[in-house]
Short mmCIF file of C-alpha atoms in Angstrom, two decimals:
data_model
loop_
_atom_site.label_atom_id
_atom_site.label_comp_id
_atom_site.label_asym_id
_atom_site.label_seq_id
_atom_site.Cartn_x
_atom_site.Cartn_y
_atom_site.Cartn_z
CA MET X 1 106.39 62.01 102.40
CA VAL X 2 109.38 60.24 103.87
CA ARG X 3 112.38 62.30 104.74
CA PHE X 4 115.16 59.78 104.46
CA LYS X 5 114.66 57.36 101.63
CA ASN X 6 115.85 53.86 102.34
CA ARG X 7 116.01 50.67 100.44
CA TYR X 8 115.21 47.41 102.16
CA VAL X 9 116.85 44.34 100.68
CA LEU X 10 115.23 41.02 101.41
CA CYS X 11 117.58 38.07 101.20
CA GLN X 12 117.58 34.45 102.13
CA VAL X 13 120.46 32.64 103.75
CA VAL X 14 120.94 29.29 102.06
CA ALA X 15 123.12 26.86 103.96
CA GLU X 16 123.81 23.29 103.15
CA GLU X 17 124.01 21.57 106.46
CA PRO X 18 121.05 21.73 108.80
CA ARG X 19 123.24 22.68 111.72
CA GLY X 20 124.04 25.90 109.90
CA ARG X 21 120.65 27.19 110.82
CA SER X 22 121.72 27.73 114.40
CA CYS X 23 124.41 30.13 113.22
CA ILE X 24 121.96 32.59 111.85
CA GLU X 25 121.66 35.51 114.17
CA GLU X 26 121.57 39.25 113.70
CA ARG X 27 125.08 40.08 114.61
CA ALA X 28 126.62 37.27 112.61
CA VAL X 29 124.77 38.17 109.44
CA GLY X 30 125.43 41.88 109.93
CA SER X 31 129.12 41.38 110.42
CA ALA X 32 129.36 39.01 107.45
CA VAL X 33 127.67 41.55 105.17
CA LYS X 34 129.88 44.37 106.46
CA ASP X 35 132.93 42.23 105.94
CA ALA X 36 131.94 41.54 102.34
CA ILE X 37 131.36 45.24 101.67
CA ALA X 38 134.70 46.09 103.25
CA ARG X 39 136.49 43.57 101.05
CA ALA X 40 134.81 44.79 97.89
CA TYR X 41 134.54 48.54 98.44
CA GLY X 42 136.76 49.32 101.40
CA ASP X 43 136.19 52.11 103.85
CA TYR X 44 134.03 54.06 101.41
CA GLY X 45 131.60 51.21 101.08
CA LEU X 46 131.43 50.59 104.79
CA ALA X 47 130.66 54.21 105.43
CA CYS X 48 127.97 54.45 102.75
CA CYS X 49 126.03 51.35 103.50
CA SER X 50 126.24 50.55 107.12
CA GLY X 51 127.62 53.63 108.82
CA ALA X 52 124.35 54.07 110.66
CA GLY X 53 124.58 51.06 112.93
CA PRO X 54 123.89 47.44 112.00
CA ALA X 55 121.54 47.24 109.09
CA VAL X 56 119.71 44.02 109.86
CA LYS X 57 116.10 44.86 110.45
CA TYR X 58 114.43 41.47 110.53
CA LEU X 59 115.71 37.98 110.83
CA ASN X 60 113.95 34.66 110.71
CA ALA X 61 116.26 31.85 111.70
CA TYR X 62 113.95 29.05 110.58
CA THR X 63 113.52 30.14 107.01
CA GLY X 64 116.75 32.08 106.82
CA THR X 65 115.13 35.33 105.74
CA VAL X 66 117.04 38.53 106.39
CA LEU X 67 115.93 42.10 105.81
CA LEU X 68 118.72 44.64 105.39
CA ARG X 69 118.45 48.39 105.21
CA CYS X 70 120.61 50.91 103.43
CA ARG X 71 120.36 54.38 101.95
CA LYS X 72 118.59 54.69 98.64
CA ASP X 73 121.59 56.07 96.79
CA PHE X 74 123.86 53.24 97.83
CA TYR X 75 121.70 50.19 97.55
CA ARG X 76 123.64 49.09 94.49
CA LEU X 77 126.79 48.89 96.59
CA LEU X 78 125.05 46.64 99.04
CA CYS X 79 123.40 44.52 96.37
CA SER X 80 126.58 43.96 94.44
CA ALA X 81 128.53 43.03 97.57
CA LEU X 82 125.97 40.50 98.81
CA PRO X 83 127.05 37.67 96.47
CA LEU X 84 130.51 37.88 97.98
CA VAL X 85 129.37 36.59 101.36
CA ARG X 86 130.74 33.11 101.80
CA GLN X 87 130.28 32.15 105.39
CA LEU X 88 128.68 33.13 108.64
CA GLU X 89 130.57 33.10 111.89
CA SER X 90 128.99 33.11 115.28
CA ARG X 91 130.18 31.88 118.65
CA GLY X 92 133.16 30.25 117.05
CA LEU X 93 131.10 28.28 114.55
CA ARG X 94 131.74 28.77 110.89
CA CYS X 95 129.00 27.88 108.55
CA PRO X 96 129.49 28.16 104.79
CA CYS X 97 126.45 29.60 103.12
CA PHE X 98 125.38 32.15 100.60
CA LEU X 99 122.83 34.92 100.46
CA SER X 100 120.40 35.13 97.62
CA THR X 101 118.49 38.35 97.05
CA LEU X 102 114.75 37.98 96.89
CA HIS X 103 113.40 41.50 96.68
CA VAL X 104 114.40 45.12 97.02
CA GLY X 105 111.73 47.48 98.30
CA GLY X 106 111.38 51.00 99.52
CA THR X 107 109.54 50.23 102.72
CA ILE X 108 109.38 47.40 105.20
CA ARG X 109 105.72 46.94 104.39
CA SER X 110 106.35 46.25 100.70
CA CYS X 111 108.99 43.72 101.62
CA GLN X 112 106.60 42.09 104.02
CA LYS X 113 103.95 41.80 101.30
CA PHE X 114 106.46 40.17 99.00
CA LEU X 115 107.61 37.85 101.75
CA ILE X 116 104.08 36.65 102.40
CA GLN X 117 103.53 35.88 98.70
CA TYR X 118 106.89 34.16 98.50
CA ASN X 119 106.20 32.06 101.56
CA ARG X 120 102.83 31.11 100.19
CA ARG X 121 104.49 29.84 97.02
CA GLN X 122 107.05 27.94 99.07
CA LEU X 123 104.28 26.35 101.08
CA LEU X 124 102.62 25.22 97.86
CA THR X 125 105.80 23.54 96.67
CA LEU X 126 106.18 21.93 100.07
CA LEU X 127 102.62 20.71 99.73
CA GLN X 128 103.56 18.86 96.57
CA ASN X 129 106.42 17.10 98.25
CA CYS X 130 104.51 16.25 101.39
CA THR X 131 104.05 12.64 102.32
CA ASN X 132 102.05 12.85 105.53
CA GLU X 133 98.35 13.60 105.41
CA GLU X 134 98.49 15.50 108.67
CA GLU X 135 101.24 17.74 107.37
CA ARG X 136 99.16 18.38 104.29
CA GLN X 137 96.26 19.57 106.38
CA ARG X 138 98.46 21.91 108.33
CA ILE X 139 100.06 23.37 105.26
CA ARG X 140 96.69 23.95 103.65
CA GLN X 141 95.53 25.74 106.75
CA SER X 142 98.53 28.00 106.83
CA VAL X 143 98.21 28.83 103.15
CA LEU X 144 94.65 29.93 103.71
CA SER X 145 95.43 31.92 106.77
CA CYS X 146 98.29 34.12 105.63
CA SER X 147 97.39 37.71 105.06
CA LEU X 148 98.71 41.18 105.72
CA THR X 149 95.83 42.58 107.71
CA GLU X 150 96.91 41.54 111.17
CA GLU X 151 100.47 41.37 112.24
CA GLN X 152 99.83 38.46 114.58
CA SER X 153 98.35 36.34 111.84
CA SER X 154 101.28 36.84 109.48
CA SER X 155 103.81 35.97 112.14
CA GLY X 156 101.63 33.00 113.10
CA GLU X 157 101.64 31.78 109.51
CA GLU X 158 105.39 32.02 109.38
CA GLU X 159 105.72 30.03 112.56
CA GLU X 160 103.62 27.25 111.13
CA GLU X 161 105.61 27.33 107.97
CA GLU X 162 108.84 27.07 109.94
CA GLU X 163 107.64 23.86 111.49
CA GLU X 164 106.87 22.45 108.08
CA ASP X 165 110.26 23.57 106.93
CA ASP X 166 111.90 21.79 109.81
CA GLY X 167 109.83 18.73 109.11
CA THR X 168 110.93 18.50 105.52
CA GLU X 169 114.50 19.69 106.00
CA THR X 170 115.40 16.82 108.24
CA ASP X 171 113.96 14.28 105.82
CA MET S 1 111.40 37.44 79.20
CA ALA S 2 114.00 34.82 78.58
CA GLY S 3 114.70 32.47 81.39
CA PHE S 4 117.95 32.67 83.27
CA ALA S 5 120.68 30.29 82.30
CA ASP S 6 124.00 29.30 83.74
CA LEU S 7 126.20 28.19 80.93
CA ASN S 8 129.18 26.77 82.74
CA VAL S 9 128.86 24.00 85.26
CA PRO S 10 132.00 21.88 85.24
CA GLN S 11 131.22 18.28 84.75
CA GLY S 12 133.11 16.17 87.18
CA PRO S 13 132.94 12.44 87.73
CA ASP S 14 130.93 12.90 90.89
CA LYS S 15 127.35 12.28 89.97
CA LYS S 16 125.80 13.03 93.33
CA GLY S 17 127.55 16.36 93.59
CA LEU S 18 126.35 17.27 90.15
CA GLN S 19 122.81 16.33 91.07
CA SER S 20 122.91 18.58 94.14
CA LEU S 21 124.34 21.38 91.98
CA LEU S 22 121.49 21.04 89.53
CA GLU S 23 118.96 21.06 92.31
CA ALA S 24 120.47 24.19 93.78
CA ALA S 25 120.41 25.87 90.36
CA ALA S 26 116.77 24.96 89.87
CA ARG S 27 115.89 26.26 93.30
CA LEU S 28 117.58 29.57 92.59
CA GLY S 29 115.61 30.06 89.42
CA TYR S 30 117.82 29.02 86.53
CA SER S 31 115.90 27.53 83.60
CA ALA S 32 118.86 26.10 81.74
CA VAL S 33 122.25 24.79 82.71
CA ALA S 34 125.11 23.65 80.51
CA LEU S 35 127.45 20.91 81.66
CA ASN S 36 130.94 21.81 80.67
CA HIS S 37 133.71 19.50 79.51
CA VAL S 38 137.09 21.17 79.47
CA ILE S 39 139.66 19.83 77.06
CA ASP S 40 143.18 21.11 77.48
CA PHE S 41 145.61 20.46 74.70
CA LYS S 42 148.75 21.19 76.62
CA GLU S 43 148.65 17.77 78.14
CA LYS S 44 148.87 14.66 76.08
CA LYS S 45 146.42 14.38 73.28
CA GLN S 46 143.05 13.62 74.73
CA GLU S 47 140.22 12.02 72.97
CA ILE S 48 137.08 14.01 72.78
CA ALA S 49 134.44 11.72 74.06
CA LYS S 50 130.91 11.75 72.93
CA PRO S 51 128.85 13.92 75.20
CA VAL S 52 126.87 12.00 77.74
CA SER S 53 123.26 12.77 77.23
CA PRO S 54 121.81 14.43 80.32
CA SER S 55 118.82 12.13 80.35
CA GLU S 56 121.15 9.20 80.95
CA LEU S 57 122.93 10.86 83.82
CA PHE S 58 119.91 12.20 85.63
CA PRO S 59 116.73 10.27 85.39
CA SER S 60 114.68 13.06 86.89
CA LEU S 61 115.56 16.68 86.37
CA PRO S 62 114.60 19.09 89.12
CA ILE S 63 111.82 21.56 88.53
CA VAL S 64 112.67 25.22 88.30
CA GLN S 65 111.28 27.22 91.16
CA GLY S 66 108.74 29.74 89.97
CA THR S 67 107.71 27.82 86.88
CA SER S 68 106.53 24.31 86.45
CA LYS S 69 109.01 23.25 83.83
CA GLN S 70 111.98 21.01 84.29
CA LEU S 71 115.50 22.29 84.28
CA LYS S 72 116.99 22.15 80.82
CA VAL S 73 120.43 20.59 80.79
CA LEU S 74 122.69 21.13 77.80
CA THR S 75 126.15 19.90 76.98
CA ARG S 76 129.06 22.17 76.34
CA LEU S 77 132.66 21.72 75.33
CA THR S 78 135.47 24.11 76.14
CA LEU S 79 138.74 23.89 74.27
CA VAL S 80 141.74 25.49 75.87
CA VAL S 81 143.94 26.40 72.93
CA SER S 82 147.44 27.69 73.15
CA ASP S 83 148.62 26.68 69.71
CA PRO S 84 147.09 27.22 66.26
CA SER S 85 147.32 23.55 65.42
CA HIS S 86 144.79 22.77 68.10
CA CYS S 87 142.15 24.59 66.13
CA ASN S 88 142.25 22.03 63.38
CA LEU S 89 140.12 19.82 65.50
CA LEU S 90 137.30 22.28 65.18
CA ARG S 91 137.38 22.24 61.43
CA SER S 92 137.14 18.49 61.03
CA THR S 93 133.62 17.57 60.20
CA SER S 94 133.43 14.01 61.36
CA SER S 95 134.28 14.22 64.99
CA ASN S 96 132.21 14.12 68.09
CA ILE S 97 132.36 17.84 68.48
CA ARG S 98 129.24 18.24 66.43
CA LEU S 99 127.21 16.50 69.07
CA TYR S 100 127.73 19.12 71.74
CA ASP S 101 125.16 21.86 72.10
CA ILE S 102 127.54 24.71 72.80
CA ILE S 103 131.19 25.00 71.83
CA ALA S 104 133.50 27.39 73.58
CA VAL S 105 137.11 28.23 73.04
CA PHE S 106 139.58 29.65 75.51
CA PRO S 107 142.38 31.38 73.63
CA LYS S 108 145.65 31.96 75.35
CA THR S 109 147.41 34.24 72.92
CA GLU S 110 146.44 37.28 70.96
CA LYS S 111 146.69 35.58 67.60
CA LEU S 112 144.43 32.79 68.76
CA PHE S 113 141.97 35.33 70.11
CA HIS S 114 141.91 36.93 66.69
CA ILE S 115 141.40 33.61 64.97
CA ALA S 116 138.68 32.59 67.39
CA CYS S 117 136.75 35.80 66.90
CA THR S 118 136.99 35.92 63.15
CA THR S 119 137.07 32.46 61.66
CA LEU S 120 136.47 29.72 64.18
CA ASP S 121 133.06 28.16 64.35
CA VAL S 122 132.32 28.56 68.04
CA ASP S 123 129.60 30.06 70.19
CA ILE S 124 131.52 31.42 73.14
CA VAL S 125 134.97 32.88 73.62
CA CYS S 126 136.10 32.61 77.23
CA VAL S 127 137.92 35.48 78.81
CA ASN S 128 140.54 34.56 81.33
CA VAL S 129 139.80 35.71 84.83
CA THR S 130 142.36 33.88 86.90
CA GLU S 131 145.46 35.68 85.77
CA LYS S 132 146.53 38.92 84.23
CA LEU S 133 145.72 38.97 80.55
CA PRO S 134 148.80 38.41 78.45
CA PHE S 135 147.36 40.46 75.63
CA TYR S 136 145.19 43.47 75.20
CA PHE S 137 141.86 43.30 73.47
CA ARG S 138 141.75 45.09 70.20
CA ARG S 139 138.68 46.53 68.62
CA PRO S 140 138.59 44.86 65.15
CA PRO S 141 138.38 41.21 66.23
CA VAL S 142 135.94 42.06 69.00
CA ASN S 143 133.66 43.90 66.59
CA MET S 144 133.81 41.03 64.14
CA ALA S 145 132.88 38.61 66.90
CA ILE S 146 129.89 40.75 67.84
CA ASP S 147 128.77 40.78 64.20
CA ARG S 148 129.08 37.03 63.96
CA GLY S 149 127.07 36.50 67.12
CA ILE S 150 129.83 35.19 69.33
CA TYR S 151 129.60 35.92 73.03
CA PHE S 152 132.33 36.59 75.54
CA GLU S 153 132.13 34.76 78.79
CA LEU S 154 133.15 35.88 82.23
CA LEU S 155 133.30 33.59 85.20
CA TYR S 156 132.35 34.81 88.62
CA THR S 157 133.23 31.97 90.95
CA PRO S 158 136.91 32.90 91.28
CA ALA S 159 135.76 36.36 92.29
CA ILE S 160 133.84 34.87 95.18
CA LYS S 161 136.59 32.62 96.35
CA ASP S 162 139.76 34.61 96.34
CA SER S 163 140.72 38.25 96.68
CA THR S 164 143.51 38.35 94.07
CA MET S 165 141.32 36.53 91.59
CA ARG S 166 138.67 39.11 92.20
CA ARG S 167 141.08 41.85 91.21
CA TYR S 168 142.04 40.07 88.01
CA THR S 169 138.42 39.33 87.19
CA ILE S 170 137.37 42.93 87.61
CA SER S 171 140.33 44.37 85.73
CA ASN S 172 139.96 41.97 82.81
CA ALA S 173 136.23 42.53 82.72
CA ILE S 174 136.61 46.29 82.67
CA SER S 175 139.14 46.20 79.86
CA LEU S 176 136.73 44.02 77.87
CA MET S 177 133.89 46.42 78.56
CA GLN S 178 135.84 49.35 77.24
CA ILE S 179 136.25 47.66 73.90
CA CYS S 180 132.91 45.98 73.42
CA LYS S 181 130.73 48.50 75.29
CA GLY S 182 128.92 45.82 77.20
CA LYS S 183 127.46 43.96 74.26
CA ASN S 184 127.56 40.20 73.84
CA ILE S 185 128.60 39.38 77.38
CA VAL S 186 127.61 36.27 79.24
CA ILE S 187 128.33 35.83 82.92
CA SER S 188 128.44 32.31 84.24
CA SER S 189 129.69 30.41 87.20
CA ALA S 190 132.22 27.64 87.20
CA ALA S 191 130.77 26.38 90.44
CA GLU S 192 131.96 23.05 91.64
CA ARG S 193 129.84 22.99 94.73
CA PRO S 194 126.29 24.20 95.28
CA LEU S 195 127.59 26.82 97.70
CA GLU S 196 129.40 28.66 94.97
CA LEU S 197 126.29 29.25 92.91
CA ARG S 198 124.51 32.56 93.10
CA GLY S 199 121.01 33.46 92.09
CA PRO S 200 120.45 35.23 88.78
CA TYR S 201 119.54 38.53 90.38
CA ASP S 202 122.80 38.44 92.34
CA VAL S 203 124.78 37.60 89.25
CA ALA S 204 123.26 40.57 87.47
CA ASN S 205 124.38 42.71 90.42
CA LEU S 206 127.86 41.29 90.08
CA GLY S 207 127.73 42.43 86.49
CA LEU S 208 127.40 45.96 87.83
CA LEU S 209 130.75 45.43 89.56
CA PHE S 210 132.25 44.46 86.23
CA GLY S 211 131.23 47.72 84.64
CA LEU S 212 128.01 46.77 82.92
CA SER S 213 124.95 48.93 83.09
CA GLU S 214 121.92 47.52 84.84
CA SER S 215 120.02 46.45 81.71
CA GLU S 216 123.16 45.00 80.15
CA ALA S 217 123.89 43.04 83.29
CA LYS S 218 120.41 41.54 83.36
CA ALA S 219 120.70 40.71 79.68
CA ALA S 220 124.04 39.03 80.33
CA VAL S 221 122.28 36.45 82.45
CA SER S 222 119.13 35.96 80.45
CA THR S 223 118.78 37.07 76.86
CA ASN S 224 122.42 36.68 75.88
CA CYS S 225 122.46 33.16 77.29
CA ARG S 226 119.38 32.28 75.31
CA ALA S 227 120.97 33.75 72.18
CA THR S 228 124.06 31.61 72.74
CA ILE S 229 121.96 28.49 73.03
CA LEU S 230 120.14 29.36 69.81
CA HIS S 231 123.45 30.08 68.11
CA GLY S 232 124.62 26.63 69.10
CA GLU S 233 121.48 25.06 67.75
CA THR S 234 121.78 26.79 64.42
CA ARG S 235 125.40 25.78 64.22
CA LYS S 236 124.39 22.19 64.71
CA SER S 237 121.63 22.23 62.17
CA ALA S 238 122.62 24.61 59.40
CA CYS S 239 125.53 23.57 57.23
CA GLY S 240 125.36 26.25 54.64
CA VAL S 241 123.06 28.56 52.83
CA VAL S 242 122.18 28.37 49.17
CA TYR S 243 120.90 31.48 47.57
CA THR S 244 120.17 32.16 43.95
CA VAL S 245 120.79 35.39 42.18
CA LYS S 246 118.37 36.39 39.49
CA LYS S 247 119.85 38.06 36.48
CA LEU S 248 117.89 41.16 35.63
CA ARG S 249 116.62 40.95 32.08
CA LYS S 250 113.38 42.76 31.38
CA VAL S 251 111.97 40.58 28.58
CA GLU S 252 112.59 37.33 30.34
CA GLU S 253 111.19 38.56 33.59
CA GLU S 254 107.65 38.60 32.28
CA GLU S 255 108.03 35.12 30.94
CA THR S 256 109.43 33.69 34.12
CA VAL S 257 106.66 35.05 36.31
CA PRO S 258 103.92 32.72 35.06
CA ALA S 259 106.36 29.82 35.19
CA CYS S 260 107.00 30.50 38.85
CA LYS S 261 103.30 30.65 39.50
CA LYS S 262 102.85 27.35 37.72
CA ALA S 263 105.55 25.77 39.80
CA LYS S 264 103.94 27.02 43.01
CA THR S 265 100.55 25.61 42.20
CA GLN S 266 102.02 22.30 41.18
CA ALA S 267 104.29 21.89 44.18
#
């Protein structure tokens, strides 16, 4: 069915300080991952995993979700080099962080399905910690509205969830 | 499936930092964490303090993400031994060592490694990752350790921090793998800050770097850790085993059978 088989690795960037969130952009994450692969596997690793251009397919700066792509035969290289990422650099700012792998899938769609379920679970935990009644209402609405059928609705749900994230992160 | 556990979290005096570490571990999905006290005998003789119960330190333990249970916090003691006389502490029965959940030993010489694997009453033998091993692993003590249920521990935080440490970690790990074929391995962090922790899936992937196969690497983070915890519990509770040997005599056998039955109904 598909000619070139890829593996899509879904990870989350976890940073300590809130200002680290502004560092997260495609090029910074891509270069950090490539740097980690180069340190662990050298030229061979660089060529296998990210020879075909930058491998970042999707990035959500609010939740820190990153979707990386690599060839099916070399996804282990990428996966084993991901824990070695220590910091992100962008525009002169260094932000110490780490990547944690959430899911490895064969297509973007399967990763998206997983991401929606994961975000729904995160929203439920946020609901438990919520103090404001208004926030509670909004979270409940977003939990009910997330689904895979329309692309606009899923991105809308993520936007709402980002706001909740921001609301609770700064607490 | 057994929950993931991180068996080495160095216990420093900073309580807030430790709390943030535990929260990060719970968020990543670890079900159990062991707070590690390192005792080094090279310096002046240190007293082994009673382990601080985790419930005193942290009034509320964070909840593990993905389940609804609280994080389990255990206590662990690591003895860095470079001299056979240091091991005597382990044999004394009336010290505070018995109160720790997990006991680990970090041998520095080959003879001590042999002693630790064969006779010492420990749960974990630490493998040095920060410098080139001064001795080679040999098959007999490693096999005996595997039979006794002792696990070998590898740390991964030095591999994240520094490039030369990474080389030593990988080379020491690979030489261990060649001897023990990937059995009885536990991978844990020695993370001092929450940023040095990695999720269990990532740690299993790091195990692939060390030469483990995929199933062995996943086991190194989950089932082997649980087995170590159980080994520690049995060490704490069981002092010895009494077993009776029946002498085989045909005539008396028939007589003793009804007596046993009588005893069972009476008891």
